Tab-separated table of N, CA and C in Angstrom:
chain	number	residue	atom	x	y	z
P	723	UNK	N	123.189	127.921	93.969
P	723	UNK	CA	123.323	128.536	95.265
P	723	UNK	C	123.679	127.522	96.316
P	724	UNK	N	123.981	127.994	97.443
P	724	UNK	CA	124.371	127.190	98.591
P	724	UNK	C	123.281	127.295	99.631
P	725	UNK	N	122.887	126.178	100.185
P	725	UNK	CA	121.864	126.159	101.226
P	725	UNK	C	122.572	126.054	102.563
P	726	UNK	N	122.233	126.969	103.447
P	726	UNK	CA	122.792	126.925	104.792
P	726	UNK	C	121.675	126.530	105.733
P	727	UNK	N	121.883	125.457	106.421
P	727	UNK	CA	120.921	125.022	107.430
P	727	UNK	C	121.681	124.921	108.729
P	728	UNK	N	121.433	125.808	109.608
P	728	UNK	CA	122.153	125.787	110.877
P	728	UNK	C	121.378	126.496	111.952
P	729	UNK	N	121.721	126.219	113.158
P	729	UNK	CA	121.081	126.867	114.285
P	729	UNK	C	121.832	128.149	114.608
P	730	UNK	N	121.097	129.104	115.154
P	730	UNK	CA	121.751	130.335	115.616
P	730	UNK	C	122.811	129.960	116.640
P	731	UNK	N	123.898	130.668	116.613
P	731	UNK	CA	124.958	130.411	117.574
P	731	UNK	C	125.796	129.201	117.204
P	732	UNK	N	125.674	128.737	115.963
P	732	UNK	CA	126.451	127.588	115.527
P	732	UNK	C	127.930	127.934	115.578
P	733	UNK	N	128.755	126.945	115.807
P	733	UNK	CA	130.191	127.197	115.893
P	733	UNK	C	130.877	127.171	114.531
P	734	UNK	N	130.101	127.042	113.445
P	734	UNK	CA	130.696	127.032	112.120
P	734	UNK	C	131.209	128.442	111.805
P	735	UNK	N	132.518	128.623	111.596
P	735	UNK	CA	133.088	129.963	111.393
P	735	UNK	C	132.657	130.618	110.073
P	736	UNK	N	132.211	129.862	109.095
P	736	UNK	CA	131.854	130.420	107.806
P	736	UNK	C	130.437	130.962	107.758
P	737	UNK	N	129.578	130.550	108.690
P	737	UNK	CA	128.186	130.986	108.659
P	737	UNK	C	128.066	132.502	108.723
P	738	UNK	N	128.779	133.134	109.624
P	738	UNK	CA	128.656	134.590	109.750
P	738	UNK	C	129.194	135.293	108.503
P	739	UNK	N	130.210	134.738	107.862
P	739	UNK	CA	130.780	135.326	106.654
P	739	UNK	C	129.825	135.214	105.472
P	740	UNK	N	129.098	134.082	105.378
P	740	UNK	CA	128.237	133.819	104.234
P	740	UNK	C	126.841	134.415	104.386
P	741	UNK	N	126.405	134.639	105.616
P	741	UNK	CA	125.062	135.134	105.857
P	741	UNK	C	124.844	136.459	105.113
P	742	UNK	N	123.752	136.519	104.364
P	742	UNK	CA	123.410	137.723	103.630
P	742	UNK	C	123.934	137.754	102.205
P	743	UNK	N	124.760	136.816	101.827
P	743	UNK	CA	125.299	136.772	100.473
P	743	UNK	C	124.187	136.381	99.497
P	744	UNK	N	124.238	136.944	98.254
P	744	UNK	CA	123.233	136.644	97.238
P	744	UNK	C	123.336	135.204	96.738
P	745	UNK	N	124.473	134.573	96.914
P	745	UNK	CA	124.640	133.202	96.423
P	745	UNK	C	124.263	132.155	97.482
P	746	UNK	N	123.717	132.613	98.588
P	746	UNK	CA	123.368	131.695	99.678
P	746	UNK	C	121.880	131.775	99.954
P	747	UNK	N	121.257	130.625	100.060
P	747	UNK	CA	119.845	130.557	100.438
P	747	UNK	C	119.802	130.116	101.899
P	748	UNK	N	119.228	130.944	102.744
P	748	UNK	CA	119.146	130.601	104.162
P	748	UNK	C	117.773	130.046	104.488
P	749	UNK	N	117.754	128.984	105.236
P	749	UNK	CA	116.512	128.402	105.725
P	749	UNK	C	116.703	128.045	107.189
P	750	UNK	N	115.726	128.407	107.993
P	750	UNK	CA	115.807	127.999	109.394
P	750	UNK	C	115.212	126.600	109.501
P	751	UNK	N	115.728	125.853	110.414
P	751	UNK	CA	115.215	124.506	110.613
P	751	UNK	C	114.668	124.392	112.025
P	752	UNK	N	113.732	123.507	112.171
P	752	UNK	CA	113.249	123.226	113.519
P	752	UNK	C	113.550	121.771	113.808
P	753	UNK	N	113.890	121.509	115.025
P	753	UNK	CA	114.218	120.143	115.404
P	753	UNK	C	112.934	119.333	115.476
P	754	UNK	N	112.996	118.135	114.985
P	754	UNK	CA	111.847	117.240	114.997
P	754	UNK	C	111.898	116.424	116.279
P	755	UNK	N	110.753	116.338	116.958
P	755	UNK	CA	110.694	115.504	118.151
P	755	UNK	C	110.979	114.065	117.755
P	756	UNK	N	111.764	113.395	118.559
P	756	UNK	CA	112.050	112.006	118.213
P	756	UNK	C	110.782	111.162	118.276
P	757	UNK	N	110.721	110.140	117.427
P	757	UNK	CA	109.573	109.228	117.425
P	757	UNK	C	109.552	108.461	118.739
P	758	UNK	N	108.377	108.011	119.152
P	758	UNK	CA	108.325	107.201	120.368
P	758	UNK	C	109.251	105.993	120.226
P	759	UNK	N	109.849	105.632	121.318
P	759	UNK	CA	110.805	104.530	121.287
P	759	UNK	C	110.118	103.235	120.893
P	760	UNK	N	110.540	102.680	119.782
P	760	UNK	CA	110.014	101.394	119.334
P	760	UNK	C	111.167	100.391	119.256
P	761	UNK	N	112.211	100.695	120.013
P	761	UNK	CA	113.362	99.801	120.022
P	761	UNK	C	112.941	98.498	120.676
P	762	UNK	N	113.308	97.436	120.068
P	762	UNK	CA	112.977	96.128	120.614
P	762	UNK	C	111.672	95.557	120.101
P	763	UNK	N	110.961	96.299	119.242
P	763	UNK	CA	109.717	95.782	118.663
P	763	UNK	C	110.043	94.755	117.587
P	764	UNK	N	109.139	93.818	117.421
P	764	UNK	CA	109.247	92.842	116.339
P	764	UNK	C	108.061	93.057	115.420
P	765	UNK	N	108.347	93.221	114.142
P	765	UNK	CA	107.325	93.409	113.116
P	765	UNK	C	107.251	92.116	112.313
P	766	UNK	N	106.104	91.450	112.361
P	766	UNK	CA	105.938	90.191	111.638
P	766	UNK	C	105.064	90.389	110.410
P	767	UNK	N	105.637	90.139	109.247
P	767	UNK	CA	104.845	90.013	108.026
P	767	UNK	C	104.557	88.529	107.923
P	768	UNK	N	103.379	88.144	108.361
P	768	UNK	CA	103.027	86.734	108.489
P	768	UNK	C	102.827	86.111	107.115
P	769	UNK	N	103.413	84.953	106.899
P	769	UNK	CA	103.197	84.245	105.634
P	769	UNK	C	101.898	83.448	105.745
P	770	UNK	N	101.286	83.114	104.615
P	770	UNK	CA	100.068	82.299	104.661
P	770	UNK	C	100.258	80.969	105.393
P	771	UNK	N	101.486	80.455	105.436
P	771	UNK	CA	101.751	79.209	106.167
P	771	UNK	C	101.477	79.340	107.654
P	772	UNK	N	101.577	80.544	108.176
P	772	UNK	CA	101.372	80.761	109.616
P	772	UNK	C	99.901	80.946	109.963
P	773	UNK	N	99.017	80.854	108.955
P	773	UNK	CA	97.578	81.048	109.140
P	773	UNK	C	96.861	79.738	108.818
P	774	UNK	N	95.795	79.451	109.546
P	774	UNK	CA	94.946	78.279	109.266
P	774	UNK	C	94.154	78.597	108.000
P	775	UNK	N	94.593	78.072	106.863
P	775	UNK	CA	94.001	78.413	105.569
P	775	UNK	C	92.562	77.934	105.413
P	776	UNK	N	92.160	76.936	106.181
P	776	UNK	CA	90.803	76.410	106.067
P	776	UNK	C	89.846	76.932	107.122
P	777	UNK	N	90.305	77.841	107.976
P	777	UNK	CA	89.494	78.293	109.110
P	777	UNK	C	88.067	78.674	108.722
P	778	UNK	N	87.894	79.685	107.891
P	778	UNK	CA	86.528	80.135	107.577
P	778	UNK	C	85.817	79.176	106.622
P	779	UNK	N	86.568	78.314	105.949
P	779	UNK	CA	85.964	77.317	105.078
P	779	UNK	C	85.229	76.233	105.847
P	780	UNK	N	85.491	76.125	107.131
P	780	UNK	CA	84.825	75.117	107.957
P	780	UNK	C	83.503	75.603	108.550
P	781	UNK	N	83.070	76.803	108.140
P	781	UNK	CA	81.790	77.351	108.594
P	781	UNK	C	80.804	77.383	107.429
P	782	UNK	N	79.542	77.186	107.727
P	782	UNK	CA	78.487	77.236	106.710
P	782	UNK	C	78.472	78.594	106.025
P	783	UNK	N	77.950	78.671	104.784
P	783	UNK	CA	77.960	79.928	104.020
P	783	UNK	C	77.353	81.130	104.748
P	784	UNK	N	76.333	80.968	105.552
P	784	UNK	CA	75.705	82.101	106.225
P	784	UNK	C	76.314	82.474	107.563
P	785	UNK	N	77.387	81.823	107.954
P	785	UNK	CA	77.992	82.066	109.271
P	785	UNK	C	78.543	83.490	109.371
P	786	UNK	N	78.518	84.038	110.587
P	786	UNK	CA	78.960	85.429	110.818
P	786	UNK	C	80.433	85.662	110.489
P	787	UNK	N	81.272	84.612	110.503
P	787	UNK	CA	82.684	84.804	110.171
P	787	UNK	C	82.831	85.310	108.738
P	788	UNK	N	81.970	84.819	107.823
P	788	UNK	CA	82.055	85.261	106.427
P	788	UNK	C	81.650	86.728	106.293
P	789	UNK	N	80.639	87.152	107.041
P	789	UNK	CA	80.227	88.561	107.014
P	789	UNK	C	81.330	89.448	107.579
P	790	UNK	N	81.947	89.017	108.681
P	790	UNK	CA	83.024	89.801	109.296
P	790	UNK	C	84.188	89.972	108.318
P	791	UNK	N	84.561	88.902	107.630
P	791	UNK	CA	85.663	88.982	106.670
P	791	UNK	C	85.276	89.858	105.482
P	792	UNK	N	84.026	89.752	105.026
P	792	UNK	CA	83.556	90.590	103.905
P	792	UNK	C	83.674	92.078	104.223
P	793	UNK	N	83.552	92.436	105.499
P	793	UNK	CA	83.616	93.845	105.907
P	793	UNK	C	85.039	94.350	106.076
P	794	UNK	N	86.021	93.454	106.040
P	794	UNK	CA	87.419	93.851	106.219
P	794	UNK	C	88.044	94.323	104.911
P	795	UNK	N	89.025	95.200	105.060
P	795	UNK	CA	89.840	95.651	103.932
P	795	UNK	C	91.299	95.599	104.346
P	796	UNK	N	92.163	95.538	103.384
P	796	UNK	CA	93.589	95.595	103.661
P	796	UNK	C	93.894	96.873	104.438
P	797	UNK	N	94.654	96.743	105.508
P	797	UNK	CA	95.003	97.889	106.348
P	797	UNK	C	94.151	98.020	107.589
P	798	UNK	N	93.000	97.329	107.646
P	798	UNK	CA	92.146	97.402	108.839
P	798	UNK	C	92.858	96.778	110.038
P	799	UNK	N	92.519	97.264	111.220
P	799	UNK	CA	93.111	96.761	112.465
P	799	UNK	C	92.597	95.378	112.809
P	800	UNK	N	93.491	94.570	113.343
P	800	UNK	CA	93.126	93.275	113.915
P	800	UNK	C	93.876	93.114	115.228
P	801	UNK	N	93.318	92.290	116.085
P	801	UNK	CA	93.907	91.994	117.385
P	801	UNK	C	94.214	90.507	117.446
P	802	UNK	N	95.302	90.170	118.094
P	802	UNK	CA	95.687	88.776	118.289
P	802	UNK	C	95.218	88.355	119.674
P	803	UNK	N	94.475	87.269	119.746
P	803	UNK	CA	93.905	86.821	121.004
P	803	UNK	C	93.995	85.306	121.111
P	804	UNK	N	94.342	84.820	122.303
P	804	UNK	CA	94.450	83.380	122.500
P	804	UNK	C	93.172	82.846	123.115
P	805	UNK	N	92.707	81.700	122.596
P	805	UNK	CA	91.505	81.041	123.107
P	805	UNK	C	91.735	79.537	123.040
P	806	UNK	N	91.685	78.889	124.189
P	806	UNK	CA	91.870	77.443	124.284
P	806	UNK	C	93.136	76.971	123.576
P	807	UNK	N	94.220	77.690	123.796
P	807	UNK	CA	95.516	77.291	123.267
P	807	UNK	C	95.792	77.664	121.821
P	808	UNK	N	94.835	78.264	121.126
P	808	UNK	CA	95.034	78.680	119.730
P	808	UNK	C	94.974	80.197	119.644
P	809	UNK	N	95.683	80.739	118.664
P	809	UNK	CA	95.724	82.187	118.448
P	809	UNK	C	94.760	82.567	117.330
P	810	UNK	N	93.915	83.564	117.603
P	810	UNK	CA	92.912	84.042	116.659
P	810	UNK	C	93.146	85.508	116.347
P	811	UNK	N	92.691	85.919	115.169
P	811	UNK	CA	92.664	87.335	114.820
P	811	UNK	C	91.233	87.813	114.978
P	812	UNK	N	91.065	88.943	115.647
P	812	UNK	CA	89.751	89.528	115.862
P	812	UNK	C	89.684	90.869	115.159
P	813	UNK	N	88.517	91.184	114.597
P	813	UNK	CA	88.340	92.503	113.989
P	813	UNK	C	88.069	93.524	115.086
P	814	UNK	N	87.820	94.779	114.712
P	814	UNK	CA	87.617	95.830	115.717
P	814	UNK	C	86.312	95.684	116.488
P	815	UNK	N	85.450	94.755	116.076
P	815	UNK	CA	84.221	94.465	116.823
P	815	UNK	C	84.369	93.211	117.682
P	816	UNK	N	85.568	92.638	117.713
P	816	UNK	CA	85.829	91.460	118.523
P	816	UNK	C	85.405	90.148	117.885
P	817	UNK	N	85.122	90.163	116.576
P	817	UNK	CA	84.707	88.945	115.876
P	817	UNK	C	85.935	88.212	115.340
P	818	UNK	N	85.940	86.889	115.474
P	818	UNK	CA	87.028	86.082	114.919
P	818	UNK	C	86.967	86.146	113.400
P	819	UNK	N	88.101	86.482	112.794
P	819	UNK	CA	88.166	86.549	111.333
P	819	UNK	C	89.229	85.619	110.757
P	820	UNK	N	90.069	85.078	111.622
P	820	UNK	CA	91.114	84.158	111.171
P	820	UNK	C	91.673	83.435	112.388
P	821	UNK	N	92.345	82.342	112.111
P	821	UNK	CA	93.029	81.612	113.173
P	821	UNK	C	94.434	81.319	112.685
P	822	UNK	N	95.374	81.450	113.573
P	822	UNK	CA	96.755	81.164	113.221
P	822	UNK	C	96.954	79.650	113.168
P	823	UNK	N	97.971	79.215	112.444
P	823	UNK	CA	98.285	77.793	112.328
P	823	UNK	C	98.575	77.211	113.713
P	824	UNK	N	98.401	75.912	113.848
P	824	UNK	CA	98.607	75.245	115.141
P	824	UNK	C	99.975	75.529	115.737
P	825	UNK	N	100.995	75.567	114.893
P	825	UNK	CA	102.352	75.743	115.406
P	825	UNK	C	102.761	77.214	115.571
P	826	UNK	N	101.827	78.144	115.332
P	826	UNK	CA	102.173	79.563	115.480
P	826	UNK	C	102.364	79.900	116.957
P	827	UNK	N	103.449	80.593	117.251
P	827	UNK	CA	103.728	81.070	118.599
P	827	UNK	C	104.240	82.507	118.472
P	828	UNK	N	103.653	83.444	119.223
P	828	UNK	CA	104.179	84.814	119.190
P	828	UNK	C	105.621	84.847	119.690
P	829	UNK	N	106.360	85.888	119.353
P	829	UNK	CA	107.759	85.969	119.783
P	829	UNK	C	107.874	85.931	121.314
P	830	UNK	N	108.750	85.085	121.835
P	830	UNK	CA	108.906	85.001	123.295
P	830	UNK	C	109.440	86.310	123.868
P	831	UNK	N	108.943	86.654	125.042
P	831	UNK	CA	109.399	87.866	125.724
P	831	UNK	C	108.815	89.140	125.159
P	832	UNK	N	107.837	89.023	124.286
P	832	UNK	CA	107.191	90.194	123.690
P	832	UNK	C	105.698	90.117	123.941
P	833	UNK	N	105.040	91.272	123.882
P	833	UNK	CA	103.579	91.292	124.006
P	833	UNK	C	103.005	91.884	122.728
P	834	UNK	N	101.815	91.424	122.376
P	834	UNK	CA	101.163	91.931	121.173
P	834	UNK	C	100.899	93.418	121.347
P	835	UNK	N	101.261	94.212	120.350
P	835	UNK	CA	101.053	95.658	120.378
P	835	UNK	C	99.890	96.040	119.466
P	836	UNK	N	99.986	95.694	118.195
P	836	UNK	CA	98.905	95.960	117.250
P	836	UNK	C	99.103	95.141	115.973
P	837	UNK	N	98.040	95.073	115.190
P	837	UNK	CA	98.112	94.338	113.940
P	837	UNK	C	97.187	94.955	112.905
P	838	UNK	N	97.384	94.541	111.672
P	838	UNK	CA	96.522	95.015	110.598
P	838	UNK	C	96.393	93.918	109.550
P	839	UNK	N	95.374	94.034	108.737
P	839	UNK	CA	95.162	93.091	107.643
P	839	UNK	C	96.177	93.409	106.548
P	840	UNK	N	97.033	92.445	106.246
P	840	UNK	CA	98.005	92.631	105.170
P	840	UNK	C	97.401	92.191	103.838
P	841	UNK	N	96.617	91.107	103.882
P	841	UNK	CA	96.020	90.577	102.658
P	841	UNK	C	94.809	89.725	103.019
P	842	UNK	N	93.919	89.601	102.061
P	842	UNK	CA	92.790	88.682	102.173
P	842	UNK	C	92.858	87.794	100.935
P	843	UNK	N	93.154	86.517	101.179
P	843	UNK	CA	93.321	85.559	100.093
P	843	UNK	C	92.023	84.798	99.857
P	844	UNK	N	91.813	84.381	98.642
P	844	UNK	CA	90.651	83.547	98.323
P	844	UNK	C	91.136	82.106	98.171
P	845	UNK	N	90.432	81.209	98.844
P	845	UNK	CA	90.737	79.778	98.782
P	845	UNK	C	89.514	79.030	98.278
P	846	UNK	N	89.739	77.825	97.796
P	846	UNK	CA	88.629	76.998	97.343
P	846	UNK	C	88.832	75.564	97.817
P	847	UNK	N	87.754	74.825	97.779
P	847	UNK	CA	87.770	73.447	98.251
P	847	UNK	C	88.774	72.600	97.467
P	848	UNK	N	88.911	72.859	96.161
P	848	UNK	CA	89.846	72.048	95.375
P	848	UNK	C	91.313	72.388	95.656
P	849	UNK	N	91.603	73.451	96.425
P	849	UNK	CA	92.975	73.769	96.843
P	849	UNK	C	93.304	73.112	98.183
P	850	UNK	N	92.314	72.461	98.778
P	850	UNK	CA	92.469	71.879	100.108
P	850	UNK	C	93.041	70.467	100.009
P	851	UNK	N	93.921	70.148	100.934
P	851	UNK	CA	94.485	68.797	101.020
P	851	UNK	C	93.335	67.798	101.113
P	852	UNK	N	93.347	66.740	100.308
P	852	UNK	CA	92.252	65.758	100.314
P	852	UNK	C	91.942	65.177	101.701
P	853	UNK	N	92.940	65.136	102.587
P	853	UNK	CA	92.703	64.629	103.944
P	853	UNK	C	91.805	65.554	104.756
P	854	UNK	N	91.635	66.797	104.317
P	854	UNK	CA	90.864	67.778	105.078
P	854	UNK	C	89.600	68.257	104.375
P	855	UNK	N	89.349	67.833	103.153
P	855	UNK	CA	88.174	68.343	102.427
P	855	UNK	C	86.863	67.997	103.119
P	856	UNK	N	86.829	66.917	103.884
P	856	UNK	CA	85.597	66.551	104.592
P	856	UNK	C	85.208	67.584	105.655
P	857	UNK	N	86.162	68.435	106.076
P	857	UNK	CA	85.865	69.456	107.093
P	857	UNK	C	85.341	70.750	106.473
P	858	UNK	N	85.485	70.912	105.160
P	858	UNK	CA	85.121	72.145	104.476
P	858	UNK	C	83.627	72.158	104.146
P	859	UNK	N	82.955	73.287	104.473
P	859	UNK	CA	81.502	73.388	104.295
P	859	UNK	C	81.084	74.418	103.251
P	860	UNK	N	82.057	74.945	102.523
P	860	UNK	CA	81.772	75.996	101.545
P	860	UNK	C	82.753	75.822	100.384
P	861	UNK	N	82.338	76.153	99.184
P	861	UNK	CA	83.210	75.944	98.021
P	861	UNK	C	84.366	76.940	97.949
P	862	UNK	N	84.105	78.209	98.316
P	862	UNK	CA	85.142	79.250	98.308
P	862	UNK	C	85.022	80.074	99.578
P	863	UNK	N	86.159	80.555	100.076
P	863	UNK	CA	86.180	81.367	101.287
P	863	UNK	C	87.408	82.267	101.263
P	864	UNK	N	87.457	83.204	102.212
P	864	UNK	CA	88.583	84.127	102.302
P	864	UNK	C	89.427	83.791	103.530
P	865	UNK	N	90.709	84.110	103.419
P	865	UNK	CA	91.676	83.892	104.491
P	865	UNK	C	92.340	85.235	104.792
P	866	UNK	N	92.263	85.660	106.042
P	866	UNK	CA	92.874	86.923	106.466
P	866	UNK	C	94.319	86.652	106.889
P	867	UNK	N	95.254	87.368	106.255
P	867	UNK	CA	96.676	87.263	106.571
P	867	UNK	C	97.103	88.602	107.182
P	868	UNK	N	97.653	88.568	108.407
P	868	UNK	CA	97.977	89.822	109.090
P	868	UNK	C	99.444	90.226	109.026
P	869	UNK	N	99.665	91.465	109.432
P	869	UNK	CA	100.997	91.947	109.831
P	869	UNK	C	100.840	92.260	111.305
P	870	UNK	N	101.776	91.784	112.130
P	870	UNK	CA	101.660	91.916	113.573
P	870	UNK	C	102.873	92.617	114.146
P	871	UNK	N	102.653	93.405	115.198
P	871	UNK	CA	103.741	94.112	115.869
P	871	UNK	C	103.718	93.726	117.340
P	872	UNK	N	104.899	93.360	117.854
P	872	UNK	CA	105.058	92.981	119.246
P	872	UNK	C	106.054	93.916	119.904
P	873	UNK	N	105.759	94.308	121.141
P	873	UNK	CA	106.619	95.216	121.908
P	873	UNK	C	107.316	94.454	123.024
P	874	UNK	N	108.400	95.037	123.527
P	874	UNK	CA	109.065	94.391	124.681
P	874	UNK	C	108.082	94.296	125.841
P	875	UNK	N	108.208	93.223	126.602
P	875	UNK	CA	107.332	93.020	127.766
P	875	UNK	C	107.578	94.053	128.832
């Protein structure tokens, strides 16, 4: 059969001829409202290089950062926040769960819109550069890697 999808009053000359035929399946369509304008947004799938991989490893095992990360799941919301020149990821309770690498800079001319947890990686002391192992206070820890969205200013 033939599917006809058209609006009433269409200028297609064949619609009126075909309407009602047994070989034609008619379906009415409704127009979909356009999605909110997201033109100019930047979507960042952040690589682990853009995250401070040792951040939570520098806290003692009982520190609240480990509890906050334990409560996170992939897809949970995170917020990007600057503190003393560094960028941090905060969970929905405002707790720091990750820190971006020193050289991380958000896209110029954009403002943070929203973010989510893309992955939670497990790191260990033996994966740490020997120059930094003295800063690590725990044998294993998790690293939150986000996906971030920025909107035009």
